[in-house]
Amino acid sequence: ELTWRACVQKMESPSKKAATITATTPPHRVAESEDEWLAARKALLAAEKELTLQKDRVAQLRRELPWRRIESGKYADLQGPDGQLGLADLFDGKSQLVVQHFMFGPGAAAGCSSCSFMADSADAMAVHLAQRDVAFAAVARATYPEIARFRERMGWRFRFVSSNASSFNYDFGVSFTKDQVDKGSVPYNYAADSRFAMEEWPGISVFYRDDAGNIFHTYSTYARGLEAMMGTYSILDLVPKGRDETGAAANMGWIRHHDRY
């Protein structure tokens, strides 16, 4: 059965070993001379520089997106360690907020391992984000007691709150009703797609709060856009075997919670 609970249970199973690492040496060729290697490296450098410039251009387009005003008082029904709180509280005195939509629904023993893979870098990152007027928080539909237990197990310190009583996850395209799923397709990543017919999916959303207290939604990303929070992949892309995601390791199949490897 394709459900997010089944995915979590699969990753949590003590008998489920991490996917096998490719044992063979990857395809390669050895340079015949230093000049040959340097010429090939310079050609790659040109492509890398173009990619960097393209990323800069896309980042500018992202900043130029029109903003969506959030209705005043909306999403005041989130839950944290001290009870009810609102979206405005997550800004923690900053004007910008990044929210990780965590794939963790009510009744699950743990959150998604891939979302956890993202979140593992959040504590170190949040210290630096704060210096650029950015707050970070994770939000999931699990109840707050469920979130608190999982957060403690993972050793995380970042703010992680519950939207169990809120429409927040549904409104930002990461949670879907049973009726939507039963139709065989859900509008995930801005398009209806039968591949995503599950109740829970991950995402990242960005918000801005002005001096008058108005809150705006400025951006959301899903699917491979979430690699922005997966620094491990950036390092793997540098090594000869790359991400090594073939066979059982495909589609992030190798990833476990950091205490389950």
Short mmCIF file of N, CA, C and O in Angstrom, two decimals, residues 49-171:
data_model
loop_
_atom_site.label_atom_id
_atom_site.label_comp_id
_atom_site.label_asym_id
_atom_site.label_seq_id
_atom_site.Cartn_x
_atom_site.Cartn_y
_atom_site.Cartn_z
N LYS A 49 30.71 27.33 -13.74
CA LYS A 49 30.49 28.77 -13.61
C LYS A 49 29.15 29.18 -14.24
O LYS A 49 28.43 30.01 -13.69
N GLU A 50 28.82 28.58 -15.38
CA GLU A 50 27.55 28.88 -16.02
C GLU A 50 26.38 28.44 -15.15
O GLU A 50 25.36 29.14 -15.03
N LEU A 51 26.52 27.27 -14.50
CA LEU A 51 25.49 26.80 -13.60
C LEU A 51 25.32 27.76 -12.42
O LEU A 51 24.19 28.07 -12.02
N THR A 52 26.43 28.24 -11.88
CA THR A 52 26.37 29.19 -10.76
C THR A 52 25.65 30.47 -11.18
O THR A 52 24.79 31.00 -10.45
N LEU A 53 25.97 30.97 -12.36
CA LEU A 53 25.31 32.18 -12.86
C LEU A 53 23.83 31.94 -13.11
O LEU A 53 22.99 32.81 -12.83
N GLN A 54 23.50 30.76 -13.62
CA GLN A 54 22.09 30.42 -13.84
C GLN A 54 21.34 30.35 -12.52
O GLN A 54 20.19 30.82 -12.41
N LYS A 55 21.97 29.78 -11.51
CA LYS A 55 21.35 29.73 -10.18
C LYS A 55 21.12 31.13 -9.64
O LYS A 55 20.09 31.40 -9.01
N ASP A 56 22.06 32.03 -9.89
CA ASP A 56 21.89 33.42 -9.46
C ASP A 56 20.70 34.06 -10.17
O ASP A 56 19.92 34.81 -9.57
N ARG A 57 20.55 33.77 -11.47
CA ARG A 57 19.45 34.34 -12.24
C ARG A 57 18.10 33.81 -11.73
O ARG A 57 17.13 34.56 -11.61
N VAL A 58 18.06 32.51 -11.43
CA VAL A 58 16.83 31.91 -10.92
C VAL A 58 16.50 32.46 -9.53
O VAL A 58 15.33 32.72 -9.21
N ALA A 59 17.53 32.66 -8.71
CA ALA A 59 17.30 33.23 -7.37
C ALA A 59 16.68 34.63 -7.48
O ALA A 59 15.81 35.00 -6.68
N GLN A 60 17.14 35.40 -8.46
CA GLN A 60 16.56 36.73 -8.66
C GLN A 60 15.11 36.63 -9.10
O GLN A 60 14.24 37.38 -8.61
N LEU A 61 14.80 35.71 -10.01
CA LEU A 61 13.41 35.50 -10.42
C LEU A 61 12.55 35.09 -9.23
O LEU A 61 11.39 35.51 -9.12
N ARG A 62 13.11 34.28 -8.35
CA ARG A 62 12.39 33.85 -7.15
C ARG A 62 12.05 35.05 -6.28
O ARG A 62 10.94 35.17 -5.76
N ARG A 63 13.00 35.96 -6.12
CA ARG A 63 12.76 37.15 -5.30
C ARG A 63 11.74 38.08 -5.94
O ARG A 63 11.11 38.90 -5.26
N GLU A 64 11.59 37.98 -7.26
CA GLU A 64 10.65 38.86 -7.97
C GLU A 64 9.24 38.30 -8.04
O GLU A 64 8.34 38.96 -8.57
N LEU A 65 9.01 37.11 -7.51
CA LEU A 65 7.66 36.55 -7.49
C LEU A 65 6.71 37.48 -6.74
O LEU A 65 7.09 38.09 -5.73
N PRO A 66 5.47 37.62 -7.20
CA PRO A 66 4.49 38.39 -6.40
C PRO A 66 4.20 37.67 -5.09
O PRO A 66 4.28 36.45 -5.01
N TRP A 67 3.89 38.45 -4.07
CA TRP A 67 3.60 37.88 -2.75
C TRP A 67 2.11 37.66 -2.58
O TRP A 67 1.29 38.35 -3.18
N ARG A 68 1.75 36.69 -1.74
CA ARG A 68 0.35 36.42 -1.40
C ARG A 68 0.12 36.84 0.05
O ARG A 68 0.81 36.36 0.96
N ARG A 69 -0.83 37.73 0.26
CA ARG A 69 -1.11 38.19 1.62
C ARG A 69 -1.83 37.08 2.40
O ARG A 69 -2.78 36.46 1.91
N ILE A 70 -1.37 36.84 3.62
CA ILE A 70 -2.03 35.89 4.52
C ILE A 70 -3.06 36.64 5.35
O ILE A 70 -2.75 37.69 5.94
N GLU A 71 -4.26 36.16 5.36
CA GLU A 71 -5.34 36.80 6.12
C GLU A 71 -4.93 36.99 7.58
O GLU A 71 -4.37 36.09 8.21
N SER A 72 -5.18 38.16 8.10
CA SER A 72 -4.81 38.48 9.48
C SER A 72 -5.43 37.47 10.46
O SER A 72 -6.62 37.19 10.41
N GLY A 73 -4.61 36.93 11.32
CA GLY A 73 -5.09 35.98 12.32
C GLY A 73 -5.19 34.55 11.83
O GLY A 73 -5.46 33.64 12.62
N LYS A 74 -4.99 34.33 10.55
CA LYS A 74 -5.06 32.97 10.01
C LYS A 74 -3.86 32.17 10.51
O LYS A 74 -2.78 32.70 10.68
N TYR A 75 -4.07 30.91 10.74
CA TYR A 75 -3.05 29.98 11.26
C TYR A 75 -2.63 30.36 12.68
O TYR A 75 -1.45 30.26 13.06
N ALA A 76 -3.63 30.79 13.47
CA ALA A 76 -3.39 31.03 14.90
C ALA A 76 -3.62 29.77 15.71
O ALA A 76 -3.61 29.81 16.95
N ASP A 77 -3.84 28.65 15.02
CA ASP A 77 -4.23 27.41 15.69
C ASP A 77 -3.14 26.34 15.63
O ASP A 77 -3.41 25.14 15.63
N LEU A 78 -1.87 26.76 15.55
CA LEU A 78 -0.77 25.82 15.64
C LEU A 78 -0.53 25.47 17.10
O LEU A 78 -1.00 26.17 18.01
N GLN A 79 0.18 24.38 17.36
CA GLN A 79 0.42 23.94 18.73
C GLN A 79 1.91 23.74 18.97
O GLN A 79 2.60 23.12 18.15
N GLY A 80 2.39 24.27 20.09
CA GLY A 80 3.79 24.12 20.48
C GLY A 80 3.89 23.66 21.92
O GLY A 80 2.90 23.27 22.53
N PRO A 81 5.07 23.73 22.51
CA PRO A 81 5.27 23.25 23.88
C PRO A 81 4.46 24.01 24.93
O PRO A 81 4.15 23.47 26.00
N ASP A 82 4.13 25.26 24.64
CA ASP A 82 3.37 26.07 25.59
C ASP A 82 1.92 26.24 25.17
O ASP A 82 1.23 27.14 25.64
N GLY A 83 1.45 25.37 24.28
CA GLY A 83 0.07 25.44 23.84
C GLY A 83 -0.08 26.11 22.49
O GLY A 83 0.80 26.03 21.63
N GLN A 84 -1.20 26.80 22.32
CA GLN A 84 -1.53 27.37 21.02
C GLN A 84 -0.61 28.54 20.66
O GLN A 84 -0.23 29.35 21.52
N LEU A 85 -0.25 28.61 19.39
CA LEU A 85 0.51 29.75 18.88
C LEU A 85 0.16 29.95 17.42
O LEU A 85 -0.49 29.11 16.80
N GLY A 86 0.58 31.10 16.88
CA GLY A 86 0.22 31.43 15.51
C GLY A 86 1.43 31.48 14.59
O GLY A 86 2.58 31.45 15.04
N LEU A 87 1.16 31.60 13.32
CA LEU A 87 2.24 31.70 12.34
C LEU A 87 3.16 32.87 12.67
O LEU A 87 4.38 32.77 12.53
N ALA A 88 2.59 33.98 13.13
CA ALA A 88 3.40 35.15 13.46
C ALA A 88 4.43 34.85 14.53
O ALA A 88 5.53 35.42 14.54
N ASP A 89 4.09 33.94 15.47
CA ASP A 89 5.02 33.60 16.55
C ASP A 89 6.27 32.89 16.05
O ASP A 89 7.32 32.92 16.69
N LEU A 90 6.16 32.22 14.89
CA LEU A 90 7.29 31.47 14.38
C LEU A 90 8.39 32.38 13.84
O LEU A 90 9.53 31.92 13.65
N PHE A 91 8.09 33.64 13.60
CA PHE A 91 9.10 34.56 13.09
C PHE A 91 10.17 34.89 14.13
O PHE A 91 11.27 35.31 13.77
N ASP A 92 9.84 34.74 15.39
CA ASP A 92 10.82 34.91 16.48
C ASP A 92 11.57 36.24 16.36
O ASP A 92 12.78 36.32 16.54
N GLY A 93 10.82 37.30 16.02
CA GLY A 93 11.42 38.62 15.94
C GLY A 93 12.08 38.95 14.62
O GLY A 93 12.56 40.07 14.41
N LYS A 94 12.11 38.00 13.70
CA LYS A 94 12.70 38.22 12.38
C LYS A 94 11.62 38.63 11.39
O LYS A 94 10.43 38.47 11.64
N SER A 95 12.02 39.14 10.23
CA SER A 95 11.04 39.52 9.22
C SER A 95 10.81 38.40 8.20
O SER A 95 9.83 38.45 7.46
N GLN A 96 11.71 37.42 8.16
CA GLN A 96 11.62 36.34 7.18
C GLN A 96 11.56 34.98 7.90
O GLN A 96 12.23 34.79 8.92
N LEU A 97 10.78 34.08 7.35
CA LEU A 97 10.57 32.77 7.97
C LEU A 97 10.61 31.69 6.92
O LEU A 97 9.94 31.78 5.88
N VAL A 98 11.40 30.66 7.18
CA VAL A 98 11.42 29.46 6.34
C VAL A 98 10.77 28.33 7.13
O VAL A 98 11.16 28.04 8.27
N VAL A 99 9.76 27.70 6.53
CA VAL A 99 9.06 26.59 7.17
C VAL A 99 9.34 25.31 6.40
O VAL A 99 9.15 25.25 5.18
N GLN A 100 9.79 24.30 7.11
CA GLN A 100 9.88 22.97 6.52
C GLN A 100 8.58 22.24 6.79
O GLN A 100 8.21 22.02 7.94
N HIS A 101 7.86 21.89 5.75
CA HIS A 101 6.65 21.08 5.88
C HIS A 101 7.11 19.63 6.05
O HIS A 101 7.58 19.00 5.11
N PHE A 102 6.99 19.13 7.26
CA PHE A 102 7.54 17.83 7.61
C PHE A 102 6.50 16.74 7.40
O PHE A 102 5.38 16.84 7.89
N MET A 103 6.87 15.69 6.71
CA MET A 103 5.96 14.58 6.39
C MET A 103 5.83 13.69 7.63
O MET A 103 6.57 12.72 7.81
N PHE A 104 4.88 14.04 8.49
CA PHE A 104 4.72 13.36 9.79
C PHE A 104 3.27 13.58 10.22
O PHE A 104 2.92 14.62 10.74
N GLY A 105 2.42 12.60 9.95
CA GLY A 105 1.01 12.72 10.26
C GLY A 105 0.66 12.14 11.62
O GLY A 105 1.46 11.43 12.24
N PRO A 106 -0.54 12.41 12.11
CA PRO A 106 -0.96 11.90 13.41
C PRO A 106 -1.00 10.38 13.42
O PRO A 106 -1.42 9.75 12.46
N GLY A 107 -0.51 9.80 14.51
CA GLY A 107 -0.54 8.35 14.67
C GLY A 107 0.72 7.64 14.21
O GLY A 107 0.88 6.44 14.45
N ALA A 108 1.62 8.35 13.57
CA ALA A 108 2.87 7.73 13.10
C ALA A 108 3.85 7.63 14.25
O ALA A 108 3.89 8.47 15.15
N ALA A 109 4.70 6.59 14.21
CA ALA A 109 5.71 6.41 15.24
C ALA A 109 6.87 7.38 15.08
O ALA A 109 7.58 7.68 16.05
N ALA A 110 7.05 7.87 13.86
CA ALA A 110 8.18 8.77 13.58
C ALA A 110 7.87 9.57 12.33
O ALA A 110 6.97 9.24 11.55
N GLY A 111 8.64 10.64 12.13
CA GLY A 111 8.52 11.42 10.91
C GLY A 111 9.27 10.75 9.77
O GLY A 111 10.05 9.82 9.96
N CYS A 112 9.02 11.23 8.59
CA CYS A 112 9.66 10.71 7.37
C CYS A 112 11.18 10.78 7.49
O CYS A 112 11.73 11.77 7.95
N SER A 113 11.85 9.72 7.03
CA SER A 113 13.31 9.69 7.11
C SER A 113 13.95 10.71 6.17
O SER A 113 14.99 11.29 6.49
N SER A 114 13.35 10.95 5.00
CA SER A 114 13.92 11.93 4.08
C SER A 114 13.75 13.35 4.62
O SER A 114 14.65 14.19 4.48
N CYS A 115 12.60 13.63 5.24
CA CYS A 115 12.42 14.93 5.90
C CYS A 115 13.41 15.09 7.04
O CYS A 115 13.92 16.18 7.29
N SER A 116 13.69 13.99 7.73
CA SER A 116 14.67 14.02 8.83
C SER A 116 16.07 14.28 8.29
O SER A 116 16.87 14.98 8.91
N PHE A 117 16.37 13.69 7.13
CA PHE A 117 17.63 13.94 6.43
C PHE A 117 17.80 15.43 6.18
O PHE A 117 18.89 15.99 6.36
N MET A 118 16.73 16.10 5.78
CA MET A 118 16.76 17.54 5.60
C MET A 118 16.96 18.26 6.93
O MET A 118 17.79 19.16 7.06
N ALA A 119 16.19 17.85 7.92
CA ALA A 119 16.16 18.56 9.20
C ALA A 119 17.44 18.41 10.01
O ALA A 119 17.72 19.23 10.88
N ASP A 120 18.22 17.37 9.72
CA ASP A 120 19.43 17.14 10.50
C ASP A 120 20.42 18.30 10.43
O ASP A 120 21.26 18.46 11.32
N SER A 121 20.33 19.12 9.40
CA SER A 121 21.25 20.26 9.28
C SER A 121 20.64 21.55 9.82
O SER A 121 21.31 22.59 9.84
N ALA A 122 19.39 21.50 10.25
CA ALA A 122 18.65 22.74 10.55
C ALA A 122 19.21 23.49 11.75
O ALA A 122 19.26 24.72 11.74
N ASP A 123 19.63 22.78 12.79
CA ASP A 123 20.11 23.49 13.98
C ASP A 123 21.34 24.33 13.68
O ASP A 123 21.43 25.50 14.07
N ALA A 124 22.32 23.74 12.98
CA ALA A 124 23.52 24.50 12.64
C ALA A 124 23.19 25.63 11.68
O ALA A 124 23.72 26.75 11.80
N MET A 125 22.31 25.37 10.74
CA MET A 125 21.93 26.37 9.74
C MET A 125 21.19 27.55 10.37
O MET A 125 21.41 28.71 10.00
N ALA A 126 20.31 27.25 11.33
CA ALA A 126 19.46 28.30 11.91
C ALA A 126 20.27 29.38 12.60
O ALA A 126 19.88 30.56 12.60
N VAL A 127 21.41 29.03 13.18
CA VAL A 127 22.27 30.00 13.85
C VAL A 127 22.73 31.06 12.84
O VAL A 127 22.73 32.26 13.14
N HIS A 128 23.09 30.62 11.66
CA HIS A 128 23.57 31.54 10.63
C HIS A 128 22.41 32.28 9.95
O HIS A 128 22.54 33.47 9.63
N LEU A 129 21.30 31.58 9.74
CA LEU A 129 20.14 32.24 9.14
C LEU A 129 19.68 33.43 9.98
O LEU A 129 19.27 34.47 9.44
N ALA A 130 19.76 33.28 11.30
CA ALA A 130 19.32 34.35 12.19
C ALA A 130 20.12 35.64 11.96
O ALA A 130 19.61 36.74 12.18
N GLN A 131 21.36 35.50 11.51
CA GLN A 131 22.19 36.68 11.25
C GLN A 131 21.78 37.40 9.96
O GLN A 131 22.22 38.51 9.69
N ARG A 132 20.93 36.76 9.17
CA ARG A 132 20.42 37.38 7.96
C ARG A 132 18.91 37.62 8.07
O ARG A 132 18.19 37.67 7.07
N ASP A 133 18.42 37.77 9.31
CA ASP A 133 17.02 38.13 9.56
C ASP A 133 16.06 37.03 9.10
O ASP A 133 14.99 37.30 8.58
N VAL A 134 16.46 35.76 9.30
CA VAL A 134 15.64 34.63 8.88
C VAL A 134 15.43 33.68 10.06
O VAL A 134 16.40 33.27 10.72
N ALA A 135 14.18 33.33 10.32
CA ALA A 135 13.85 32.31 11.32
C ALA A 135 13.52 31.01 10.60
O ALA A 135 13.13 31.01 9.44
N PHE A 136 13.66 29.90 11.33
CA PHE A 136 13.37 28.59 10.76
C PHE A 136 12.46 27.82 11.72
O PHE A 136 12.63 27.88 12.93
N ALA A 137 11.50 27.08 11.15
CA ALA A 137 10.64 26.22 11.95
C ALA A 137 10.17 25.06 11.09
O ALA A 137 10.08 25.18 9.86
N ALA A 138 9.90 23.94 11.72
CA ALA A 138 9.29 22.80 11.03
C ALA A 138 7.84 22.68 11.51
O ALA A 138 7.54 22.96 12.67
N VAL A 139 6.97 22.26 10.61
CA VAL A 139 5.55 22.10 10.92
C VAL A 139 5.08 20.76 10.38
O VAL A 139 5.40 20.39 9.24
N ALA A 140 4.35 20.01 11.20
CA ALA A 140 3.81 18.71 10.77
C ALA A 140 2.41 18.54 11.32
O ALA A 140 2.02 19.19 12.29
N ARG A 141 1.65 17.62 10.71
CA ARG A 141 0.27 17.38 11.16
C ARG A 141 0.19 16.44 12.35
O ARG A 141 -0.89 16.25 12.92
N ALA A 142 1.28 15.81 12.75
CA ALA A 142 1.26 15.00 13.96
C ALA A 142 0.87 15.87 15.15
O ALA A 142 1.01 17.10 15.10
N THR A 143 0.35 15.26 16.21
CA THR A 143 0.03 16.05 17.40
C THR A 143 1.33 16.55 18.04
O THR A 143 2.40 15.97 17.81
N TYR A 144 1.22 17.60 18.86
CA TYR A 144 2.46 18.11 19.43
C TYR A 144 3.16 17.09 20.33
O TYR A 144 4.40 16.98 20.26
N PRO A 145 2.46 16.32 21.17
CA PRO A 145 3.17 15.31 21.96
C PRO A 145 3.95 14.31 21.09
O PRO A 145 5.06 13.90 21.44
N GLU A 146 3.38 13.93 19.93
CA GLU A 146 4.09 13.03 19.02
C GLU A 146 5.34 13.70 18.46
O GLU A 146 6.42 13.08 18.37
N ILE A 147 5.21 14.97 18.11
CA ILE A 147 6.36 15.72 17.60
C ILE A 147 7.43 15.85 18.67
O ILE A 147 8.63 15.66 18.40
N ALA A 148 7.02 16.18 19.89
CA ALA A 148 8.00 16.37 20.97
C ALA A 148 8.80 15.10 21.23
O ALA A 148 10.03 15.17 21.45
N ARG A 149 8.14 13.95 21.22
CA ARG A 149 8.86 12.69 21.44
C ARG A 149 9.87 12.43 20.33
O ARG A 149 11.02 12.04 20.59
N PHE A 150 9.46 12.66 19.10
CA PHE A 150 10.34 12.41 17.96
C PHE A 150 11.50 13.40 17.96
O PHE A 150 12.66 13.04 17.71
N ARG A 151 11.21 14.65 18.23
CA ARG A 151 12.25 15.69 18.27
C ARG A 151 13.30 15.37 19.33
O ARG A 151 14.51 15.52 19.09
N GLU A 152 12.84 14.90 20.48
CA GLU A 152 13.78 14.53 21.54
C GLU A 152 14.65 13.35 21.11
O GLU A 152 15.87 13.34 21.32
N ARG A 153 14.02 12.36 20.49
CA ARG A 153 14.77 11.20 20.01
C ARG A 153 15.86 11.62 19.03
O ARG A 153 16.99 11.11 19.08
N MET A 154 15.53 12.54 18.12
CA MET A 154 16.48 12.97 17.10
C MET A 154 17.54 13.95 17.63
O MET A 154 18.54 14.21 16.96
N GLY A 155 17.29 14.51 18.82
CA GLY A 155 18.24 15.45 19.40
C GLY A 155 18.20 16.83 18.76
O GLY A 155 19.16 17.60 18.86
N TRP A 156 17.09 17.17 18.12
CA TRP A 156 16.97 18.47 17.46
C TRP A 156 16.57 19.55 18.45
O TRP A 156 15.88 19.29 19.44
N ARG A 157 16.99 20.78 18.17
CA ARG A 157 16.65 21.92 19.03
C ARG A 157 15.77 22.96 18.31
O ARG A 157 15.21 23.84 18.95
N PHE A 158 15.69 22.89 16.98
CA PHE A 158 14.91 23.89 16.24
C PHE A 158 13.42 23.79 16.60
O PHE A 158 12.95 22.76 17.07
N ARG A 159 12.71 24.88 16.37
CA ARG A 159 11.27 24.91 16.66
C ARG A 159 10.53 23.97 15.72
O ARG A 159 10.71 24.02 14.50
N PHE A 160 9.68 23.13 16.31
CA PHE A 160 8.95 22.11 15.55
C PHE A 160 7.55 22.07 16.13
O PHE A 160 7.35 21.66 17.27
N VAL A 161 6.55 22.53 15.37
CA VAL A 161 5.20 22.68 15.90
C VAL A 161 4.20 21.86 15.11
O VAL A 161 4.48 21.37 14.03
N SER A 162 3.02 21.73 15.69
CA SER A 162 1.96 20.91 15.12
C SER A 162 0.89 21.76 14.44
O SER A 162 0.46 22.79 14.97
N SER A 163 0.46 21.30 13.26
CA SER A 163 -0.67 21.93 12.57
C SER A 163 -1.87 20.99 12.57
O SER A 163 -2.73 21.07 11.70
N ASN A 164 -1.92 20.10 13.57
CA ASN A 164 -2.96 19.09 13.62
C ASN A 164 -4.37 19.67 13.61
O ASN A 164 -5.29 19.09 13.04
N ALA A 165 -4.54 20.84 14.24
CA ALA A 165 -5.87 21.47 14.31
C ALA A 165 -6.03 22.58 13.28
O ALA A 165 -6.99 23.35 13.33
N SER A 166 -5.09 22.65 12.34
CA SER A 166 -5.05 23.76 11.40
C SER A 166 -5.16 23.27 9.95
O SER A 166 -4.87 22.12 9.64
N SER A 167 -5.53 24.18 9.07
CA SER A 167 -5.55 23.87 7.64
C SER A 167 -4.21 24.18 6.98
O SER A 167 -4.07 24.06 5.76
N PHE A 168 -3.23 24.52 7.77
CA PHE A 168 -1.94 25.02 7.26
C PHE A 168 -1.34 24.09 6.20
O PHE A 168 -1.00 24.52 5.09
N ASN A 169 -1.17 22.81 6.52
CA ASN A 169 -0.53 21.88 5.57
C ASN A 169 -1.36 21.72 4.30
O ASN A 169 -0.81 21.60 3.20
N TYR A 170 -2.67 21.69 4.46
CA TYR A 170 -3.55 21.55 3.29
C TYR A 170 -3.45 22.79 2.40
O TYR A 170 -3.40 22.68 1.17
N ASP A 171 -3.41 23.95 3.01
CA ASP A 171 -3.40 25.19 2.25
C ASP A 171 -2.10 25.38 1.47
O ASP A 171 -2.08 26.06 0.43
#
